[in-house]
Backbone as ProteinMPNN parsed JSONL, in Angstrom:
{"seq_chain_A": "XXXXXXXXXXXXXXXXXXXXXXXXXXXXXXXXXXXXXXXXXXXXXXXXXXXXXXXXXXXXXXXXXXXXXXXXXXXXXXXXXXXXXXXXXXXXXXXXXXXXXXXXXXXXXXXXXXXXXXXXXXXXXXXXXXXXXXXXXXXXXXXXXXXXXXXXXX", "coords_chain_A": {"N_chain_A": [[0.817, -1.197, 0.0], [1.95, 1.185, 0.763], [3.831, 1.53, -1.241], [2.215, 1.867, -3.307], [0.961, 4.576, -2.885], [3.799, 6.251, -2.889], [4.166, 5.818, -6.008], [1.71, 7.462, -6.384], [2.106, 9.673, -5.589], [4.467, 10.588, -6.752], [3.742, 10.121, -9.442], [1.881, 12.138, -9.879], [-0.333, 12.141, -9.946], [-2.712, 12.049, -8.824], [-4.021, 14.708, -9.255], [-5.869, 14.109, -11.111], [-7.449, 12.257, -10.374], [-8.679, 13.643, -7.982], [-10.054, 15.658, -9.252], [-11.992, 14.317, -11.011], [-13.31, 13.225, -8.938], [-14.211, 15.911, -7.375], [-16.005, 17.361, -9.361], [-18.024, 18.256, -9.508], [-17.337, 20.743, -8.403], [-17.845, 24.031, -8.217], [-16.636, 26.096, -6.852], [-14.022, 27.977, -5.179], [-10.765, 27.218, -5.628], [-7.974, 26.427, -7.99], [-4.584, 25.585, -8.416], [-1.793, 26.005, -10.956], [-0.354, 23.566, -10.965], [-1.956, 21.933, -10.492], [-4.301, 22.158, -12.07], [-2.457, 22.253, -14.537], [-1.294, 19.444, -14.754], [-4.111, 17.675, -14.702], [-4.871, 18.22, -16.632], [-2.817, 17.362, -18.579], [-2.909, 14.295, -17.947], [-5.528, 14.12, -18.895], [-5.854, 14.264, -21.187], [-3.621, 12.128, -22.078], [-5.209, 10.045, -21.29], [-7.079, 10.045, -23.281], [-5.869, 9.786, -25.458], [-4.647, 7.293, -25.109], [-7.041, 5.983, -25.177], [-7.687, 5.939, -27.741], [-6.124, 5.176, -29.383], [-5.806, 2.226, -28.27], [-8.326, 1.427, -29.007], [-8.208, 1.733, -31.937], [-6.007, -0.061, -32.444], [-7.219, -2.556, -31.533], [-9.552, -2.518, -33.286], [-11.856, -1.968, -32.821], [-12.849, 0.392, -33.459], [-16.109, 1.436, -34.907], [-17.471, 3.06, -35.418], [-18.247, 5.606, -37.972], [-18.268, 8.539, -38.999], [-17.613, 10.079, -41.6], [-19.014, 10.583, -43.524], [-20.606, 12.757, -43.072], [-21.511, 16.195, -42.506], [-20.306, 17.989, -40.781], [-17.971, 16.457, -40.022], [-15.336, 17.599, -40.792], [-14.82, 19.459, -39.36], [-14.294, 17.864, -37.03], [-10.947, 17.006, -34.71], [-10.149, 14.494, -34.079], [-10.899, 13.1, -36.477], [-9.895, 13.413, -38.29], [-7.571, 12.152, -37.967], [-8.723, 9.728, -38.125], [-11.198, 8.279, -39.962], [-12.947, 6.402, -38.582], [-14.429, 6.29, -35.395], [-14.62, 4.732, -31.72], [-16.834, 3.604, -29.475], [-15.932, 3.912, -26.711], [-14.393, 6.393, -27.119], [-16.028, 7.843, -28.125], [-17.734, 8.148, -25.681], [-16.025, 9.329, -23.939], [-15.21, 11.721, -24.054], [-17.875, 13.361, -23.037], [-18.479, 12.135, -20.671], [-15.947, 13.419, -19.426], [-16.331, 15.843, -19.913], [-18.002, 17.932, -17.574], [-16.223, 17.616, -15.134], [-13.685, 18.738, -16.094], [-14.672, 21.003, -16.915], [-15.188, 22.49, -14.528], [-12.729, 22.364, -13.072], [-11.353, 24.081, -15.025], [-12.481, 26.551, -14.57], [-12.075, 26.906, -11.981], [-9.52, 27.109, -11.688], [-9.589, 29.297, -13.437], [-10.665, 30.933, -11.067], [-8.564, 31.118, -9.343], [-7.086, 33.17, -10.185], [-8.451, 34.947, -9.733], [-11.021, 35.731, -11.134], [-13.811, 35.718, -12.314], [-16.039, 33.062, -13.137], [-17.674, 32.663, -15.282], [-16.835, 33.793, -17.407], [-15.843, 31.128, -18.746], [-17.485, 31.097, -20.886], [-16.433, 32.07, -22.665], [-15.307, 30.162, -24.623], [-16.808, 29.028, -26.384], [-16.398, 30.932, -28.702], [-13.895, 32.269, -30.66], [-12.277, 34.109, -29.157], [-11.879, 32.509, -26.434], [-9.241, 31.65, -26.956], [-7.84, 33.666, -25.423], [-8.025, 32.803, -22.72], [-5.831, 31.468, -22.101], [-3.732, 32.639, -21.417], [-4.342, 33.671, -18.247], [-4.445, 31.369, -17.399], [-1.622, 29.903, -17.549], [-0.326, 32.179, -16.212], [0.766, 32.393, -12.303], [-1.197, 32.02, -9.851], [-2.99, 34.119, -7.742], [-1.455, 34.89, -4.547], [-2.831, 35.261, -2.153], [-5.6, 35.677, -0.279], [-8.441, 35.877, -2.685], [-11.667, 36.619, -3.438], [-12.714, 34.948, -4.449], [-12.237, 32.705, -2.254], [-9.224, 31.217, -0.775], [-5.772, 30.269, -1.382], [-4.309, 27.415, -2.745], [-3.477, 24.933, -0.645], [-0.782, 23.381, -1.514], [-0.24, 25.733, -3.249], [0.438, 27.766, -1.642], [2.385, 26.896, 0.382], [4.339, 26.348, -1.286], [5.026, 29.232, -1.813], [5.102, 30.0, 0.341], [7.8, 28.422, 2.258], [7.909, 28.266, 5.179]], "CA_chain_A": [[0.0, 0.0, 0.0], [2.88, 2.449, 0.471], [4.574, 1.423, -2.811], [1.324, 2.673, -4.555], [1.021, 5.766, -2.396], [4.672, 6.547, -3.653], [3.564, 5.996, -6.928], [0.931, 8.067, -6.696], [2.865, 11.262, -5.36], [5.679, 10.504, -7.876], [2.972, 10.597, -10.717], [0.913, 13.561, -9.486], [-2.394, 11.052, -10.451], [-4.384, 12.392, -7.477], [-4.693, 15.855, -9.149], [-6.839, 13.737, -12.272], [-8.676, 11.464, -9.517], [-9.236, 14.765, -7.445], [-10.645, 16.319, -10.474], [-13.544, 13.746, -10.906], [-14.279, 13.591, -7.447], [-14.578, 17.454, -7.324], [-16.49, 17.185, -10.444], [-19.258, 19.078, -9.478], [-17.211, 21.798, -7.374], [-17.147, 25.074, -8.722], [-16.321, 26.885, -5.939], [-12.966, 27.264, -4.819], [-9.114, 27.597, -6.299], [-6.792, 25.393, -8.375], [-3.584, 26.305, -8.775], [-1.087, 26.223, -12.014], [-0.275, 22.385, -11.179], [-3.427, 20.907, -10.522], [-4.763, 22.223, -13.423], [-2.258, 20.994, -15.973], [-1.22, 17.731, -14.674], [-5.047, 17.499, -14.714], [-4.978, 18.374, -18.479], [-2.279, 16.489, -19.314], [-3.548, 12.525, -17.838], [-6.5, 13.697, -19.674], [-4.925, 13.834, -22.803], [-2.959, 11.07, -22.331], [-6.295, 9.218, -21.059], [-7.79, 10.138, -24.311], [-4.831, 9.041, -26.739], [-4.662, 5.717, -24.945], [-8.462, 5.091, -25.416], [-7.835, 5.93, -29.246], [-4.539, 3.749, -29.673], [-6.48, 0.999, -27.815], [-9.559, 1.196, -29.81], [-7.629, 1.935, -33.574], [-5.321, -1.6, -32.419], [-8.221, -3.906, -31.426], [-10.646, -2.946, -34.222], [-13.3, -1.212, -32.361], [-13.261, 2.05, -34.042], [-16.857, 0.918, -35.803], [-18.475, 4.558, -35.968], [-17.905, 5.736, -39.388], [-18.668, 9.841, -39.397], [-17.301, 10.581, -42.66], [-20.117, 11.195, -44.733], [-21.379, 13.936, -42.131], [-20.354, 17.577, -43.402], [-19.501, 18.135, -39.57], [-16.962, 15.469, -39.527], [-14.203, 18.157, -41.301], [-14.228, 20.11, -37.72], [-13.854, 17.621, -35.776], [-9.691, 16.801, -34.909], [-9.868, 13.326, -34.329], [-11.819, 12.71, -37.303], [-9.07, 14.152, -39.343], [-6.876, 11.576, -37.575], [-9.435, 8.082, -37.906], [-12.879, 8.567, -40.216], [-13.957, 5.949, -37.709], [-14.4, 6.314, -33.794], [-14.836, 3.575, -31.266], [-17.691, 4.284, -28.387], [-15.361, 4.518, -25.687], [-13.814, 7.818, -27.66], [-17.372, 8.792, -28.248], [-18.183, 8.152, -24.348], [-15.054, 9.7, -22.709], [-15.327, 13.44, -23.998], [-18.787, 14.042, -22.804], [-18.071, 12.21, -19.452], [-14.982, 14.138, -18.518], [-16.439, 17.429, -19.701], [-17.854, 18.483, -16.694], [-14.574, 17.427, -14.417], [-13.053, 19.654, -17.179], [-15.256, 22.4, -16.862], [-15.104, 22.128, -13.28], [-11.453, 22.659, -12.861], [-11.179, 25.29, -15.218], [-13.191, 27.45, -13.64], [-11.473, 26.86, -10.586], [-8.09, 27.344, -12.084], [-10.076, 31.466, -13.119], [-10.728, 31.666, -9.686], [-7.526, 31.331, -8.959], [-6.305, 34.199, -10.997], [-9.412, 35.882, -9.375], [-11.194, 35.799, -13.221], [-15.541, 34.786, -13.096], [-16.405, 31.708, -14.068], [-18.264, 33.033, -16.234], [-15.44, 33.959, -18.375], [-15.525, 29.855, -19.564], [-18.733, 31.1, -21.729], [-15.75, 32.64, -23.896], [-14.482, 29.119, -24.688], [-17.287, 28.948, -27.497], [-15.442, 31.831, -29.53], [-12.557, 32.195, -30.745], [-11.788, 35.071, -28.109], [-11.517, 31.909, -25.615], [-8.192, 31.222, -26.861], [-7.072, 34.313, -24.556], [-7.862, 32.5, -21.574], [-5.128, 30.878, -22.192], [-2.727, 33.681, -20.556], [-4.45, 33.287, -16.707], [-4.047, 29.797, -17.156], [-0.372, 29.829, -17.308], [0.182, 32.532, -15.28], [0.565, 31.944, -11.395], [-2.552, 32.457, -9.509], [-3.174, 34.901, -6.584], [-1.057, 33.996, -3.282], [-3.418, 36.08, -0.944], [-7.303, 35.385, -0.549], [-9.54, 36.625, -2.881], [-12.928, 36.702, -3.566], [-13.233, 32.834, -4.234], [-11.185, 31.923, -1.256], [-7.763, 31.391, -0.141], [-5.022, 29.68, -2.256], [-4.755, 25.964, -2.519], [-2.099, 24.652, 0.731], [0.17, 23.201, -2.268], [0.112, 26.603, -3.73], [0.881, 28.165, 0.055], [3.28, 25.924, 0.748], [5.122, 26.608, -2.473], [5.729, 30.301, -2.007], [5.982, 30.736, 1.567], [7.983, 27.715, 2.593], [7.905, 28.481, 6.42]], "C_chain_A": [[0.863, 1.265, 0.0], [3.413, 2.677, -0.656], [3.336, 2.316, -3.591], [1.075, 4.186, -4.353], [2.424, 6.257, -2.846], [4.4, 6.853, -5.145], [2.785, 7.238, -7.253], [1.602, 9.586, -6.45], [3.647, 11.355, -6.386], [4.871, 10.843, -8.937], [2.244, 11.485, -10.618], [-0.403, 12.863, -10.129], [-3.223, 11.539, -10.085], [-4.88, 13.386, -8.133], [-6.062, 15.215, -10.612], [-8.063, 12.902, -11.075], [-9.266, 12.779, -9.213], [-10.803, 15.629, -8.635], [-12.056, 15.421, -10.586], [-13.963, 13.839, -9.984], [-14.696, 15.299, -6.941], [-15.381, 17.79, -8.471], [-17.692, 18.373, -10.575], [-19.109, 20.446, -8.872], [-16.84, 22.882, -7.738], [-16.854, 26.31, -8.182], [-14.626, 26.892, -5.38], [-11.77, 28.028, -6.012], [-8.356, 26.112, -6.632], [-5.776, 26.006, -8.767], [-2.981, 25.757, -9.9], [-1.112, 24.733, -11.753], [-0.722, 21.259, -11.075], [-3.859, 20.852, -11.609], [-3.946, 21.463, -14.72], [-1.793, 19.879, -16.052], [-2.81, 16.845, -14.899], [-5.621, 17.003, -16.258], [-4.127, 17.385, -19.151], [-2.807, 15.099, -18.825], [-4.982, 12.905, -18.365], [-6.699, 13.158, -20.827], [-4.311, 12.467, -23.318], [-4.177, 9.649, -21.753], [-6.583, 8.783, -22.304], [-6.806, 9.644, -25.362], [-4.464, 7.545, -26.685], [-5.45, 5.279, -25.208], [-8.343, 4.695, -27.117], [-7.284, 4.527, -29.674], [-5.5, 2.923, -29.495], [-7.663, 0.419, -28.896], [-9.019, 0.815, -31.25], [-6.74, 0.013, -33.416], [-6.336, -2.941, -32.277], [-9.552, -3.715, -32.526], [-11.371, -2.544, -33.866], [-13.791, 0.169, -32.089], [-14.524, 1.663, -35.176], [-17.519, 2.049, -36.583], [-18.18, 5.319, -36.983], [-18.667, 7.538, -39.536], [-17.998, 10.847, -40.851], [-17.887, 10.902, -43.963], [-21.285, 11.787, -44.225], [-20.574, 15.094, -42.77], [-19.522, 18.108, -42.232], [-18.466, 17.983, -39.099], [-15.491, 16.66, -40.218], [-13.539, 18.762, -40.006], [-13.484, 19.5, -37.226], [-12.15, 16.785, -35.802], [-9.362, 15.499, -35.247], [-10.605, 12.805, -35.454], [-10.77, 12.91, -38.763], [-7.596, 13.305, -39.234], [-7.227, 10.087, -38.21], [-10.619, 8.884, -38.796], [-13.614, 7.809, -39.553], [-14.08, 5.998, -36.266], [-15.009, 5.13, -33.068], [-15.953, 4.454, -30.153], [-17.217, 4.41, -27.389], [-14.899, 6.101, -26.232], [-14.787, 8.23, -27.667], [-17.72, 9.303, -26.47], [-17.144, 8.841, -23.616], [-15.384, 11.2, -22.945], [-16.813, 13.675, -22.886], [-18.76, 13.791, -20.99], [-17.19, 12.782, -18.424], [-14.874, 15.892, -19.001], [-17.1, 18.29, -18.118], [-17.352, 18.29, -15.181], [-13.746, 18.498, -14.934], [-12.93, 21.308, -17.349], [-14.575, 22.79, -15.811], [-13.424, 23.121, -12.724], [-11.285, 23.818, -13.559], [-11.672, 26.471, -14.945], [-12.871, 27.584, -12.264], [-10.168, 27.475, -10.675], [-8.592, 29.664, -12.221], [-10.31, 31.791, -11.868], [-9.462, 32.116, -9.059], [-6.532, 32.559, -8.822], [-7.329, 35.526, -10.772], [-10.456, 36.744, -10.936], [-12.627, 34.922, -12.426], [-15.017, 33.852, -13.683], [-16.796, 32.124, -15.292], [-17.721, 32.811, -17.667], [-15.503, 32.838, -19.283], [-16.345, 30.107, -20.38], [-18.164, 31.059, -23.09], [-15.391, 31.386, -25.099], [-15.529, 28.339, -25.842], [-17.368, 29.87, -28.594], [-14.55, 31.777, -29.28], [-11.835, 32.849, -29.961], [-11.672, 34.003, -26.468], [-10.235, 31.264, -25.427], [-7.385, 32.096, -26.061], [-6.521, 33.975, -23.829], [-6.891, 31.588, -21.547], [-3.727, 31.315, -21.538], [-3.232, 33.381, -19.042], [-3.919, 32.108, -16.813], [-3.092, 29.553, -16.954], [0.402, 30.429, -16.54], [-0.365, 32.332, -13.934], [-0.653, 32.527, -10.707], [-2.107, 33.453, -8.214], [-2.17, 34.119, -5.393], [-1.471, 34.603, -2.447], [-4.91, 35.537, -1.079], [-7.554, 36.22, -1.25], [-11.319, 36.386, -2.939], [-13.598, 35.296, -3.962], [-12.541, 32.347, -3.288], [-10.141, 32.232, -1.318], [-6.68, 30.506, -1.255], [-5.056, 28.07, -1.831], [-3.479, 25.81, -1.418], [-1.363, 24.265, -0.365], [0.663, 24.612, -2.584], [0.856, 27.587, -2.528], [2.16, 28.318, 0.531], [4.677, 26.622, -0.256], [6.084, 28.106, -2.414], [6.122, 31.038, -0.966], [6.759, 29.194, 2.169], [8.17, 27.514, 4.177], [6.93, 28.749, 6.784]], "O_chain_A": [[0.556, 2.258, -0.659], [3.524, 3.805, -1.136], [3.557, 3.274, -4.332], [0.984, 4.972, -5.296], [2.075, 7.177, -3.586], [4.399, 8.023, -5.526], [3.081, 7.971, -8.197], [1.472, 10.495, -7.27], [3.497, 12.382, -7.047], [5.175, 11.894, -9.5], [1.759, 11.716, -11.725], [-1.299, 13.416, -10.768], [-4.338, 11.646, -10.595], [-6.101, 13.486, -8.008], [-7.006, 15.935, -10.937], [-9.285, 13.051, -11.082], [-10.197, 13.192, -9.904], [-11.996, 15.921, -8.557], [-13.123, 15.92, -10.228], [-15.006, 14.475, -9.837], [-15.553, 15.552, -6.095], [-15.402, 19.021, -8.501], [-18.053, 19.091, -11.508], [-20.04, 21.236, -8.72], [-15.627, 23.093, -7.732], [-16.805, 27.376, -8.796], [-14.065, 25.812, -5.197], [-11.876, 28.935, -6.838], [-8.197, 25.112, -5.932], [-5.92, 26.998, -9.481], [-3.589, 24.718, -10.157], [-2.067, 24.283, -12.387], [-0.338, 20.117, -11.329], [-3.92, 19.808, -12.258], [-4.336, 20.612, -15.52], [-1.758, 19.225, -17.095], [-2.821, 15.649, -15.191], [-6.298, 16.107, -16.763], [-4.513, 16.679, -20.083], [-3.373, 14.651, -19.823], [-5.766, 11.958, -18.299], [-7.297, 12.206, -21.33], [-4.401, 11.898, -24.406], [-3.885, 8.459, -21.865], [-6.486, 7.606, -22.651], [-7.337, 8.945, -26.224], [-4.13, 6.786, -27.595], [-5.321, 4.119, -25.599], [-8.708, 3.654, -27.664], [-7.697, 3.434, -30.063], [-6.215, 2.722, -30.476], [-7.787, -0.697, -29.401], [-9.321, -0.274, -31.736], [-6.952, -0.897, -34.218], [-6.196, -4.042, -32.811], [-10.425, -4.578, -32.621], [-12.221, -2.571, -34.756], [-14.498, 0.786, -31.292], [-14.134, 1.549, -36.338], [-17.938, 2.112, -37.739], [-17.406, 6.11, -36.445], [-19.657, 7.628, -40.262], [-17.989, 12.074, -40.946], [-17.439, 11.313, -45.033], [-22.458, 11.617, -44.556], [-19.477, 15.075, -43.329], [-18.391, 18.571, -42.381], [-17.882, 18.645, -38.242], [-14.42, 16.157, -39.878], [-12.37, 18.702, -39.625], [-12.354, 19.847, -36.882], [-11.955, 16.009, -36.738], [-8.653, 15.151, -36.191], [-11.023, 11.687, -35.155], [-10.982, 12.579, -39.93], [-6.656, 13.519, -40.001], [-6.362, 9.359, -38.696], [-10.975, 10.002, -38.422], [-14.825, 8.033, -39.566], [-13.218, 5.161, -35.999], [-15.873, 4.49, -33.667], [-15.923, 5.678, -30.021], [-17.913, 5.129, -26.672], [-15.217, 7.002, -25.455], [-14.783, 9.334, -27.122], [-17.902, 10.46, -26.091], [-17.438, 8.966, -22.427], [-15.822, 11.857, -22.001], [-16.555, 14.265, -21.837], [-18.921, 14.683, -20.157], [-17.325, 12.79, -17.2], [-14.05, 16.773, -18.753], [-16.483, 19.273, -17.709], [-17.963, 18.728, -14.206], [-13.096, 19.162, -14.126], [-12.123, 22.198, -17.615], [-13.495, 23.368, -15.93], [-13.269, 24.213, -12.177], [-11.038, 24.787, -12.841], [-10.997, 27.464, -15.215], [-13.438, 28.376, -11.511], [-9.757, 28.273, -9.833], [-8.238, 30.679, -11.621], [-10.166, 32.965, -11.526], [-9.28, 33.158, -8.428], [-5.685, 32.887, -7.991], [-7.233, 36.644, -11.278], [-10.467, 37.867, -11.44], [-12.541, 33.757, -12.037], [-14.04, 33.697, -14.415], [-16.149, 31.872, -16.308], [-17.992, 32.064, -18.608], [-15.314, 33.075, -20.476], [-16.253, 29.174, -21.178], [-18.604, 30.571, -24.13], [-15.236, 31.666, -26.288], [-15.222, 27.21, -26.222], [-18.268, 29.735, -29.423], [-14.046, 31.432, -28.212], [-10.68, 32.442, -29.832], [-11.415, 34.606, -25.426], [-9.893, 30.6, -24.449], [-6.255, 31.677, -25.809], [-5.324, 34.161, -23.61], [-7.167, 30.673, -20.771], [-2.824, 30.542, -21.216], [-2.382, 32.713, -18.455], [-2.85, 31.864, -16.253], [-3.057, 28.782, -15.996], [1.445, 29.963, -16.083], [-1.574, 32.121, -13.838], [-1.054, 33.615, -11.12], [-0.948, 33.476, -7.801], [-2.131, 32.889, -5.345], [-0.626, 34.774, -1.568], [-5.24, 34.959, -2.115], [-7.188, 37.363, -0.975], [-11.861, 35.777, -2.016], [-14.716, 34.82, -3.767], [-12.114, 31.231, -3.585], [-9.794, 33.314, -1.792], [-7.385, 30.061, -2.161], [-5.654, 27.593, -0.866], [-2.565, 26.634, -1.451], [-0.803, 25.351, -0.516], [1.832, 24.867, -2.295], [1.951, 28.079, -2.801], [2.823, 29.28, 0.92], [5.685, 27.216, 0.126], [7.261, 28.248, -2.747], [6.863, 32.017, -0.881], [5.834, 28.649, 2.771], [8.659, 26.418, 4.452], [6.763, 28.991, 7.98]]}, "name": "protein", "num_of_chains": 1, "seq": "XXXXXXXXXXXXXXXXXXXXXXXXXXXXXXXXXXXXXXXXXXXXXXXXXXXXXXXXXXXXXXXXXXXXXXXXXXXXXXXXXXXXXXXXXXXXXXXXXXXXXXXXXXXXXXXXXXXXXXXXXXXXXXXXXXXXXXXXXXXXXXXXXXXXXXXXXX"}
């Protein structure tokens, strides 16, 4: 049980578990390395489901004679999708949401703000995101204790 608890600190995992289990919490602060270790084992969730699916044959869904299908990325990758790839986006969008909206709190930035993230003017939010969040309370709370920790070490 310790070996996996090692593990798990060594891989920063918890901040993707955390993330579902907070799923619904949009209250609150995430700081810079919750958020993109969050982002990245999503990513790398989602490229393993593909791989997996594209190697065993059970990419059956065939959207290539939709006019839609030009948008979409992975479609431009595979013309066929398997139903786990279909089933994972919609399930780990609001985990997704969730966090990013936590991550604007951070930076003391409305939720709201995520509305942007269906125009192209949502590629801004892409500047808070990277830069470090608040290290004082604001108006969504207090900083996360990692983040705390981090910049006052005493």
């Amino acid at each position: 049980m310790k070996k996996i608890s090692r593990i798990l600190n060594f891989t920063k995992i918890q901040y993707f578990i955390e993330g579902f289990k907070n799923y619904a919490e949009f209250k609150g602060r995430v700081n810079r390395s919750e958020y993109w270790l969050f982002i990245l084992y999503w990513v790398i969730c989602y490229f393993l489901l593909v791989a997996i699916e594209n190697s065993m044959g059970l990419n059956k869904i065939d959207f290539s004679n939709y006019s839609f299908s030009k948008y979409i990325p992975l479609l431009q990758y595979s013309k066929k999708v398997g139903v786990l790839t279909l089933i994972y986006r919609p399930v780990t969008f609001l985990p997704s949401l969730s966090i990013f909206i936590r991550r604007l709190h951070d930076r003391n930035i409305s939720g709201w703000w995520s509305l942007t993230l269906i125009t192209p003017l949502g590629l801004l939010l892409l500047i808070p995101l990277i830069r470090r969040g608040n290290e004082n309370v604001n108006k969504y709370g207090s900083p996360s204790i990692e983040n705390a920790i981090s910049t006052n070490p005493l």
